[in-house]
Structures are given as C-alpha cells and as structure tokens.
XYZ file of C-alpha atoms in Angstrom:
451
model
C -67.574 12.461 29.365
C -66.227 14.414 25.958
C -62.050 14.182 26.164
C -60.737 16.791 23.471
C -56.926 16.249 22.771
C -54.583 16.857 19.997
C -54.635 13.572 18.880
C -56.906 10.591 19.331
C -56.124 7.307 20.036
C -58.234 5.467 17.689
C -58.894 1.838 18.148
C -56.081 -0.696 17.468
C -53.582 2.344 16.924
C -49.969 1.882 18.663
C -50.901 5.466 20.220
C -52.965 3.409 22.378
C -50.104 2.059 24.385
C -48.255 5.763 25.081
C -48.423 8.210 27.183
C -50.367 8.903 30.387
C -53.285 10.558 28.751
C -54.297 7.733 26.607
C -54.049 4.945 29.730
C -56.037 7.109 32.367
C -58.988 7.777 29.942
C -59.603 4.793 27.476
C -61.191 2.533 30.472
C -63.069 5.683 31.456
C -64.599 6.075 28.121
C -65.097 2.497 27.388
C -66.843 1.545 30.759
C -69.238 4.668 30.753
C -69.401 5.550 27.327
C -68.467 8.775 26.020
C -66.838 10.871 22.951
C -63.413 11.174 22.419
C -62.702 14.234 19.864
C -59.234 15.773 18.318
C -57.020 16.144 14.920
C -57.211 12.804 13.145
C -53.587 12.931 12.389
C -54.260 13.270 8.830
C -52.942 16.384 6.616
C -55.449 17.606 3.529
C -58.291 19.393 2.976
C -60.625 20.598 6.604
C -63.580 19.552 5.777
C -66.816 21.347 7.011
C -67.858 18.357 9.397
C -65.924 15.691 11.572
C -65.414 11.572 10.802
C -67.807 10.704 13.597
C -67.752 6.736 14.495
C -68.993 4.505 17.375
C -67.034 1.321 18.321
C -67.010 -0.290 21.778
C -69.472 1.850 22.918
C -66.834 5.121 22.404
C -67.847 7.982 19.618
C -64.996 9.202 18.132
C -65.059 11.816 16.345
C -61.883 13.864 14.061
C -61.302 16.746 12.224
C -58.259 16.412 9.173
C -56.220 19.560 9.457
C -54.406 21.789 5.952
C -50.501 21.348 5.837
C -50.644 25.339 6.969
C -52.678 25.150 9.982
C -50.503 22.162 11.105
C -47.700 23.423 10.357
C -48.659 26.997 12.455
C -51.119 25.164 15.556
C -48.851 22.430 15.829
C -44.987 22.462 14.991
C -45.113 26.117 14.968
C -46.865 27.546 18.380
C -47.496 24.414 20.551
C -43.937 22.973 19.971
C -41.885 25.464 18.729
C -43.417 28.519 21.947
C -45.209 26.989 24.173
C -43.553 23.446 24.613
C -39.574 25.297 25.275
C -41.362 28.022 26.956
C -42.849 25.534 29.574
C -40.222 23.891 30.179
C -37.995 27.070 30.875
C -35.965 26.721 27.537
C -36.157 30.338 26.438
C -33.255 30.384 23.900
C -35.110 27.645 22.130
C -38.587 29.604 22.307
C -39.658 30.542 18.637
C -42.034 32.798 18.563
C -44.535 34.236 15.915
C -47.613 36.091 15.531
C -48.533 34.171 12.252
C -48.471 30.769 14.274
C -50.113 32.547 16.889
C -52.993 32.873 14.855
C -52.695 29.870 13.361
C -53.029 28.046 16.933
C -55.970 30.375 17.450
C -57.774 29.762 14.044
C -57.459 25.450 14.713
C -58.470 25.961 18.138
C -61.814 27.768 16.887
C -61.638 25.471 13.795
C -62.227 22.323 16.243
C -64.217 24.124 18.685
C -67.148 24.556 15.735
C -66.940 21.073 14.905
C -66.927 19.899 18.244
C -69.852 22.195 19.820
C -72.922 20.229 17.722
C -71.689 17.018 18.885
C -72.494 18.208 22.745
C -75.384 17.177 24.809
C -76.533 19.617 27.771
C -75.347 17.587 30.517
C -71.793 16.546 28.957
C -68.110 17.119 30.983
C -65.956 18.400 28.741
C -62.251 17.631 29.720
C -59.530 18.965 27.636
C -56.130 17.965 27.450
C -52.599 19.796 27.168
C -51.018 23.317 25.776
C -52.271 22.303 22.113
C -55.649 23.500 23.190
C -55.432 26.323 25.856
C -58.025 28.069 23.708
C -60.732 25.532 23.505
C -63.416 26.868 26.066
C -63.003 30.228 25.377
C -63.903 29.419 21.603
C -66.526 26.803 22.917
C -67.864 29.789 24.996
C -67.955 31.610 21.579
C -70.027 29.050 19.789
C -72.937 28.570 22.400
C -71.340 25.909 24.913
C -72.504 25.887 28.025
C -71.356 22.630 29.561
C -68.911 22.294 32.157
C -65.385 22.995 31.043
C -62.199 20.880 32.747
C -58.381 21.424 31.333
C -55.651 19.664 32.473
C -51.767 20.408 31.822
C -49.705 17.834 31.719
C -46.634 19.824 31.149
C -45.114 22.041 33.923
C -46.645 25.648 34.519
C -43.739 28.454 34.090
C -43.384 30.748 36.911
C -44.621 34.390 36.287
C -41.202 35.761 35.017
C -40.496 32.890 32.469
C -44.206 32.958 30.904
C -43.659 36.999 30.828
C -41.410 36.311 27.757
C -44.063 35.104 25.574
C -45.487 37.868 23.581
C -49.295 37.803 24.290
C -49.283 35.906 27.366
C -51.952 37.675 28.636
C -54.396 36.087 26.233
C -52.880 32.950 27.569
C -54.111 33.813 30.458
C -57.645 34.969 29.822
C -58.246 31.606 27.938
C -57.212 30.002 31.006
C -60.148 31.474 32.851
C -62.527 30.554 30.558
C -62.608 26.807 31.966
C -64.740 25.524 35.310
C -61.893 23.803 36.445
C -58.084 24.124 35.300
C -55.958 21.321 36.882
C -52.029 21.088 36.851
C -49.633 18.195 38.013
C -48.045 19.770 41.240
C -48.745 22.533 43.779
C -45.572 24.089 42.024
C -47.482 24.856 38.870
C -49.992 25.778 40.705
C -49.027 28.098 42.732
C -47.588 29.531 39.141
C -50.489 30.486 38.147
C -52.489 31.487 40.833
C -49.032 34.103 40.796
C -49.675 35.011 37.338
C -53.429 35.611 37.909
C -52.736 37.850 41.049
C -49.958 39.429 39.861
C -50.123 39.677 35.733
C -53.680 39.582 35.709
C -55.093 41.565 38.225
C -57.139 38.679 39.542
C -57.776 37.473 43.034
C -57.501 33.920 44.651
C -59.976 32.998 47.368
C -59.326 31.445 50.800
C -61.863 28.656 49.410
C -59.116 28.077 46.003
C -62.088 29.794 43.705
C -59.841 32.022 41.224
C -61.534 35.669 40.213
C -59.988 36.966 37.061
C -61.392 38.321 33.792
C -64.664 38.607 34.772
C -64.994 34.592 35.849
C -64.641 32.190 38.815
C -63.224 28.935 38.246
C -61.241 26.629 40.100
C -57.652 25.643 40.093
C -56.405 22.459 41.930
C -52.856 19.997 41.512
C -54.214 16.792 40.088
C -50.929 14.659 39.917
C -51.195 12.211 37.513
C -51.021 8.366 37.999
C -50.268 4.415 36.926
C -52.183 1.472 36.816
C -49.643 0.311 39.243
C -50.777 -3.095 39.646
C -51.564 -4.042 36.126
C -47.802 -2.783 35.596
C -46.468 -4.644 38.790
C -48.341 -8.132 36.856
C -47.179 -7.228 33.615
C -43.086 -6.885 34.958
C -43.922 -10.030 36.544
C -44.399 -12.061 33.358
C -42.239 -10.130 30.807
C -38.876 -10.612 32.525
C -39.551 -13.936 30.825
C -40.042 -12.863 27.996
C -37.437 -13.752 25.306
C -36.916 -10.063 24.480
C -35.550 -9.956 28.405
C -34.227 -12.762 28.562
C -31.866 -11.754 25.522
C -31.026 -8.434 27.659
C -30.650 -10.658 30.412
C -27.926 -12.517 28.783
C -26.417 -9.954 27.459
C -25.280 -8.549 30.693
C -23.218 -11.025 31.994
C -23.768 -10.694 35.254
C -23.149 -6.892 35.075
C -25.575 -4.607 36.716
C -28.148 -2.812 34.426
C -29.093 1.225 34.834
C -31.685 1.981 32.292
C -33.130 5.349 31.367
C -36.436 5.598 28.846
C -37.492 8.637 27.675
C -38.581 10.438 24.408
C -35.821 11.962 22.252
C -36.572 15.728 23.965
C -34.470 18.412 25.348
C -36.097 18.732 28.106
C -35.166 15.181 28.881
C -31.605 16.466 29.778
C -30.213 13.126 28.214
C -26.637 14.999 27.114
C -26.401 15.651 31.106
C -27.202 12.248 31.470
C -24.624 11.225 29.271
C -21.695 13.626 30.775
C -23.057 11.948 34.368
C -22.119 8.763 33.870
C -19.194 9.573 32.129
C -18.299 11.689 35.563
C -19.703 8.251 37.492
C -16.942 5.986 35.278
C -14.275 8.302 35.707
C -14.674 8.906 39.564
C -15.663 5.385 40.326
C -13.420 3.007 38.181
C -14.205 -0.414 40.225
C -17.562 -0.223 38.404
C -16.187 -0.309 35.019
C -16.605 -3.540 33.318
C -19.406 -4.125 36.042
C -22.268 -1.821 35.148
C -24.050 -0.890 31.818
C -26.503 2.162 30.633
C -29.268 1.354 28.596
C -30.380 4.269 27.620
C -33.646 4.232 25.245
C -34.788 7.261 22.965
C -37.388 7.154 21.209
C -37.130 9.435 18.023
C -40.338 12.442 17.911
C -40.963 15.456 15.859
C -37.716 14.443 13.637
C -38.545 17.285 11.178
C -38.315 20.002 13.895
C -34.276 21.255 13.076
C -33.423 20.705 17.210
C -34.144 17.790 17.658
C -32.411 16.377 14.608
C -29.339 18.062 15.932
C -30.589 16.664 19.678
C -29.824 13.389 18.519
C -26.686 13.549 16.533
C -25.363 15.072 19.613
C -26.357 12.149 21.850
C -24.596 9.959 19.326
C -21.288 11.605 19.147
C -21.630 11.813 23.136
C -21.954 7.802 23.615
C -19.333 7.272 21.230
C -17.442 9.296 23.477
C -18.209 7.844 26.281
C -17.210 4.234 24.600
C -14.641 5.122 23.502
C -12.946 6.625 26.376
C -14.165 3.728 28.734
C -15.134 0.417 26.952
C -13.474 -2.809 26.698
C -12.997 -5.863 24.416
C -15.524 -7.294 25.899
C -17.633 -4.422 27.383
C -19.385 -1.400 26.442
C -20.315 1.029 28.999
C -23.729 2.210 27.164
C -26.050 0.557 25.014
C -28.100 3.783 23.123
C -31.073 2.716 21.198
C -33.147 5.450 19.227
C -36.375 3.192 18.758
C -39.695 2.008 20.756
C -40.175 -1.008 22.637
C -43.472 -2.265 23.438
C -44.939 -1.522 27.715
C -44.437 -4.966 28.296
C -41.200 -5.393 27.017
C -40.373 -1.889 28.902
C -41.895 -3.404 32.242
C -39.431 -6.798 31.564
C -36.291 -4.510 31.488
C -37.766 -2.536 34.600
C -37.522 -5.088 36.620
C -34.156 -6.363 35.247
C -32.611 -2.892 35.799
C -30.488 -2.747 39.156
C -31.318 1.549 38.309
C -33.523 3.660 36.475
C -31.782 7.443 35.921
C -34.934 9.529 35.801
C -32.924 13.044 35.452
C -35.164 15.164 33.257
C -34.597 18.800 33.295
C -38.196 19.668 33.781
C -40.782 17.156 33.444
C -44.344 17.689 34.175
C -45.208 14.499 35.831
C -42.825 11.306 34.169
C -44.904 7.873 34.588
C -41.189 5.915 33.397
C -40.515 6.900 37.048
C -43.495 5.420 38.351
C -43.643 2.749 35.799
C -40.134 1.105 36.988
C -41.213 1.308 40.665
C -44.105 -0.806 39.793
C -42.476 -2.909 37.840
C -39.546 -3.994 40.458
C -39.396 -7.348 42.186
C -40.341 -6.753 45.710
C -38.096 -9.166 46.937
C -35.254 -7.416 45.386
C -36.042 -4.284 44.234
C -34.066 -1.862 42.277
C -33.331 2.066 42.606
C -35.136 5.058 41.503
C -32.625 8.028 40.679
C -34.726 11.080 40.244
C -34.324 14.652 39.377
C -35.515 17.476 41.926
C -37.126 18.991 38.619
C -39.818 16.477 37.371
C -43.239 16.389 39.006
C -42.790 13.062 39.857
C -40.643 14.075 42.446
C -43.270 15.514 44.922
C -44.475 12.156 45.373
C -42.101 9.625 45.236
C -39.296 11.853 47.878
C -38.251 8.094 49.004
C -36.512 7.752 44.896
C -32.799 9.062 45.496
C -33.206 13.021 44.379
C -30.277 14.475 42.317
C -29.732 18.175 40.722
C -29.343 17.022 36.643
C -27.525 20.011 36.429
C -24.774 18.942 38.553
C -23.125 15.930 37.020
C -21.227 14.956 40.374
C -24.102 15.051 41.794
C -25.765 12.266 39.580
C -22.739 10.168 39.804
C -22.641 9.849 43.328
C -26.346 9.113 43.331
C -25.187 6.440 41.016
C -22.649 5.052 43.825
C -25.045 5.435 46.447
C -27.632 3.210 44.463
C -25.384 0.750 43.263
C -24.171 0.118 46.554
C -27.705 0.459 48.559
C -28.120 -2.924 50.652
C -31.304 -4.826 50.192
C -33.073 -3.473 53.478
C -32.852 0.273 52.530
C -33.928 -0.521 49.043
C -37.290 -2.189 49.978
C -38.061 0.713 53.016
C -37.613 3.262 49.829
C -39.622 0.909 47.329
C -42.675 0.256 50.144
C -43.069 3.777 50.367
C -42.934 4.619 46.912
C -45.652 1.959 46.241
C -48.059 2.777 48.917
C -48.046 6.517 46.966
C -48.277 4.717 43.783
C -51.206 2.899 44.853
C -52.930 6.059 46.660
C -52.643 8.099 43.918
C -53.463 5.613 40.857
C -54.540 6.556 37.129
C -58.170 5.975 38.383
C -57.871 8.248 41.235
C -56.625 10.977 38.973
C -59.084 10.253 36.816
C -61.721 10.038 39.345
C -60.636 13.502 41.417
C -60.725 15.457 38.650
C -64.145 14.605 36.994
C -65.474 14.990 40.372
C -64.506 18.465 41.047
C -65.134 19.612 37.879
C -69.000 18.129 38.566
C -69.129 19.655 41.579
C-alpha cells in the first residue's frame, strides 16, 4: 500500500494523534508494510529527489516545497477555492488562475518524485482535495498501478461546484483514478450528477462511471473510529487528573462540550448565538449547565480565520456577560489542543456534546464522544442534519445549525432525556460504530479498489 497525502505523519510527530486519516492508516502501514509519501512540511528549496527513510517497517518518503508553490498549492487553491467551495461557502471562495497553476505544478511536482518509488503491483491510495490531480499526473509519468482517492470533505452539488472557474478539469482529474470514494451517498450522488450532467458522462446500473474516455468506480466509504480502543481509553482518563480538575470545576453542574478546529465551516458563532437562545428561553438551567467549547487554532495566517476567532471571543464575552454569575460562567472557550486521551476523559464527563457543524464531511468528535460515554449512564449526542456523520448515527438528536431555536430546544430535550431513552439512542449508535469501524473503512476500500 503507497498512501499519498498532503502531509505525513512522521514518526513521534503530534500529527500522529489527529485526524481520521492518520488513525485509519498508520496500523495499516505498520502491520503490512508500505510507503507513506507527501510534503514534508518544510518550506525551502525542492530538491530534485525525496528524503526517503524506513522505520518500523514503513518507507517514508517527502518532498520540501518553495515558499511560492506553498503559498499557491496550499493556502492559495486547496484552502482558499476548494476548501470554502466544498463546503458551500461561496462568498469566501478565492479564486485564481495563478494558484491554479500553482496546485497543478506541486501536484506534477510530487507525482515525478513519487512515480520511481512504485513497484508494479503497488495500491496507490490518495488522500483529500490537496491532491485531486495526482493520477492524472501519475498517468503522465508512466504509472500504471491501481489508483484509489478518497475525499474526506463533502462533495458540492452540481450548481455550487459550477462556480469554480475550471471545474471541468476538476472533473476530468477525477476520472483519472480506479476508484474515487466519498463519505456519504450525498456526495456521491454529487458527482455521479456532475459527471452525467457537466460532463457528458454516463453511470452504469453496475456503479462503473464512463466519462472522459475512462471507467472507474465511485462508491460512499464512510469513514470510521477505533471505537473500542476509544471506549478503553474514556474509561481510564476520566481519572485522569486533567478530568478530574474539570470534574471539580463543575460543581455539580452539567457539562455540554463541543471540540472542533477553529473553521468556519464549524458554524461555532451559531453555536454560540444557540446557547445564548437556550439560556435565554430556558432560565432554570442557568447556574446549572456549562459549555466547554474547545477550538483549536489552524491556518492562523489565512486573514478569515484570524477574524473567525476574534469574533468567537467577543461572542462568549457576550454571552458571559449577559448571563454569568459570581460564581458561574456559562462558557468556558479554550483556543488550544488537548491530547485524545484527555479529549476521551471530558467525553465521558460531558452530560452533551453539540456537534452542529455547518457542513462537515464525516466528524469523528461525534463518533469519538459516543465511544467514549459510560454505558451505564451515557450522555447525548446533538448533531447537525449537515455533517456526514449524520447518515449513520440518526439515533444522535438531529438539529438545523441554522436555526438557533432549534439547537436550543435540542439542548432541553437532551438535558432532560431520562436514562432509558439515552442508552436505546447510545446502543444503537454503538452497534453502527462498531459495524462500520476505522478498519472496516480501511478494509472496504482497499478491497474494491483491488478488485
């Protein structure tokens, strides 16, 4: 197996604890061996060939990117087009044709370097928007192994990707994979619109897609948790003295808790104006509930989300100071990382997890906390209608972010849930959990893309 991503999670790095991409493939790797290949995450010169190394039995092997072609791939293109235009935030959508080429020009860049480090009988699995282009400039230098890509962002319907100048080409480097996977039947039935439709392609009855002069396949490939390595983990970290502080700290109020990266897309102001709505319309929970709301600070030198979170500031200081007490504030907002175990220990402290992204593709903090719960006494999963995550866990309590009365009666309605309806909801959202693992993910797509 060859995993190509943006960024590789190099032994003993903290990137080894994020995200769903690095948990569902560094077992893989290290159990049958393998080559994991990306950006090294350092800024200078390119240089002609990659830092190859072996450790653990895992190659890895990365390619240093110029200040310009990061600047045009990366914070220009993937984050600054794709990334808003994906998650249906066209007024933030920035688009040019010089970091247009620029995301072409890396994606060649590491598709040259990457090419004489592949044996004939290698799976090739690439990972996310950064790298729509890689088997179509694999194609171009003499690859002929099987090709997988997987999005792990949503897929925009047909009139939403339409906006993006060149979307076409999109497209057509789309079809240059064996197998293009996406998180729910939503996105892809997206794209199987945007082939038929924009395209001129075909899909048949067996799912084969027929556009651009290929066949490939196109299947939803929702993503997963090691749920019970979580559910252990939860176990022995509400111990922990980090909980135990939280613990104290409480009272004997309630805890809701919301994680999430500092991202618009994570519609924390709505979040914010919710429970504000939930305070005002339901007063005998003030003094008796708290938000913990985590945000982990990302891409700081991109202008919006600077401004992101000195919005969220002003908004919890209004919410404070409208609502809190001598001896109680209503939200606790923290703009810095905690470790998954420590995360796991205020999981299963939390009474409620508010979920409520805008548009997610998947969100594993929603599956995360339902792993982590006591199942004795299990707490309550608030989740928007809008992240992937809600196609599998339908037992969570669904709310409309956009609609902040919404949210705040899903609030009430959680707060006040009695113990029997909150284990029926958490049983069923575990037995999903447990179908559809990180290993089954794993596991379903490598085998249709070998088949």
């Amino acid at each position: 197996m060859v995993v190509v991503s943006n960024r590789v999670a190099l032994p003993g790095e903290a990137a080894q604890r994020s995200g769903g991409l690095v948990t569902g493939l560094v077992d893989a790797l290290h159990q049958a061996g393998g080559l994991w290949f990306g950006w090294s995450g350092r800024l200078g010169e390119t240089a002609p060939e990659p830092n190859v190394f072996e450790t653990e039995g895992v190659t890895y092997a990365t390619v240093d990117l110029t200040r310009a072609d990061h600047d045009g791939y990366y914070s220009g293109f993937s984050n600054a087009a794709l990334w808003p235009l994906f998650h249906y935030r066209l007024d933030l959508m920035n688009f040019t044709r010089r970091d247009l080429a620029a995301y072409r020009r890396v994606n060649a860049l590491l598709a040259d370097a990457l090419a004489p480090l592949l044996n004939p009988s290698d799976l090739v699995w690439v990972h996310d928007y950064h790298l729509i282009p890689m088997a179509e400039e694999l194609r171009r230098a003499g690859a002929t192994q099987r090709i997988g890509f997987f999005l792990h962002t949503p897929f925009p319907s047909l009139g939403v990707l339409a906006t993006l100048p060149h979307c076409d080409d999109l497209l057509k480097s789309l079809c240059a994979y064996d197998l293009v996977g996406f998180q729910t039947t939503e996105d892809l039935t997206a794209f199987h619109d945007a082939i038929s439709r924009r395209a001129g392609g075909t899909i048949s009855t067996d799912g084969h897609v027929h556009a651009f002069d290929r066949v490939l396949r196109a299947g939803a490939f929702p993503i997963g948790i090691d749920t019970e390595a979580i559910a252990e983990m939860a176990s022995g970290a509400v111990k922990s003295r980090t909980a135990r502080r939280l613990q104290e700290s409480l009272r004997g109020r309630q805890l809701i808790i919301g994680v999430d990266r500092l991202d618009y897309s994570k519609g924390l102001e709505h979040r914010f104006k919710a429970f504000a709505r939930f305070l005002d319309g339901y007063p005998a929970y003030r003094n008796h509930v708290r938000l913990l709301q985590i945000a982990t600070a990302t891409r700081s030198e991109v202008p919006e989300y600077r401004e992101l979170r000195q919005r969220l500031g002003a908004l919890a200081g209004d919410v404070a100071g409208r609502f809190a007490e001598l001896d109680w504030a209503p939200i606790q907002y923290l703009n810095r990382s905690f470790s998954q175990r420590s995360l796991a220990g205020f999981f299963r402290l939390s009474r409620v997890a508010l979920v409520t992204p805008l548009r997610d593709g998947m969100n594993l903090v929603a599956k995360e906390y339902v792993a982590a719960q006591n199942p004795d006494d299990p707490g309550v999963l608030i989740l928007s209608r809008f992240a992937g995550a809600a196609y599998e866990l339908d037992a969570a309590v669904i709310a409309n972010p956009y609609d902040p009365e919404a949210v705040a009666e899903a609030l009430q309605t959680a707060l006040k849930m009695p113990l029997e309806e909150r284990s029926e909801r958490w049983r069923a959202m575990m037995a999903v959990l447990r179908r559809n693992s990180i290993t089954a993910w794993r596991e379903s797509f490598l085998g249709a893309l070998d088949n």
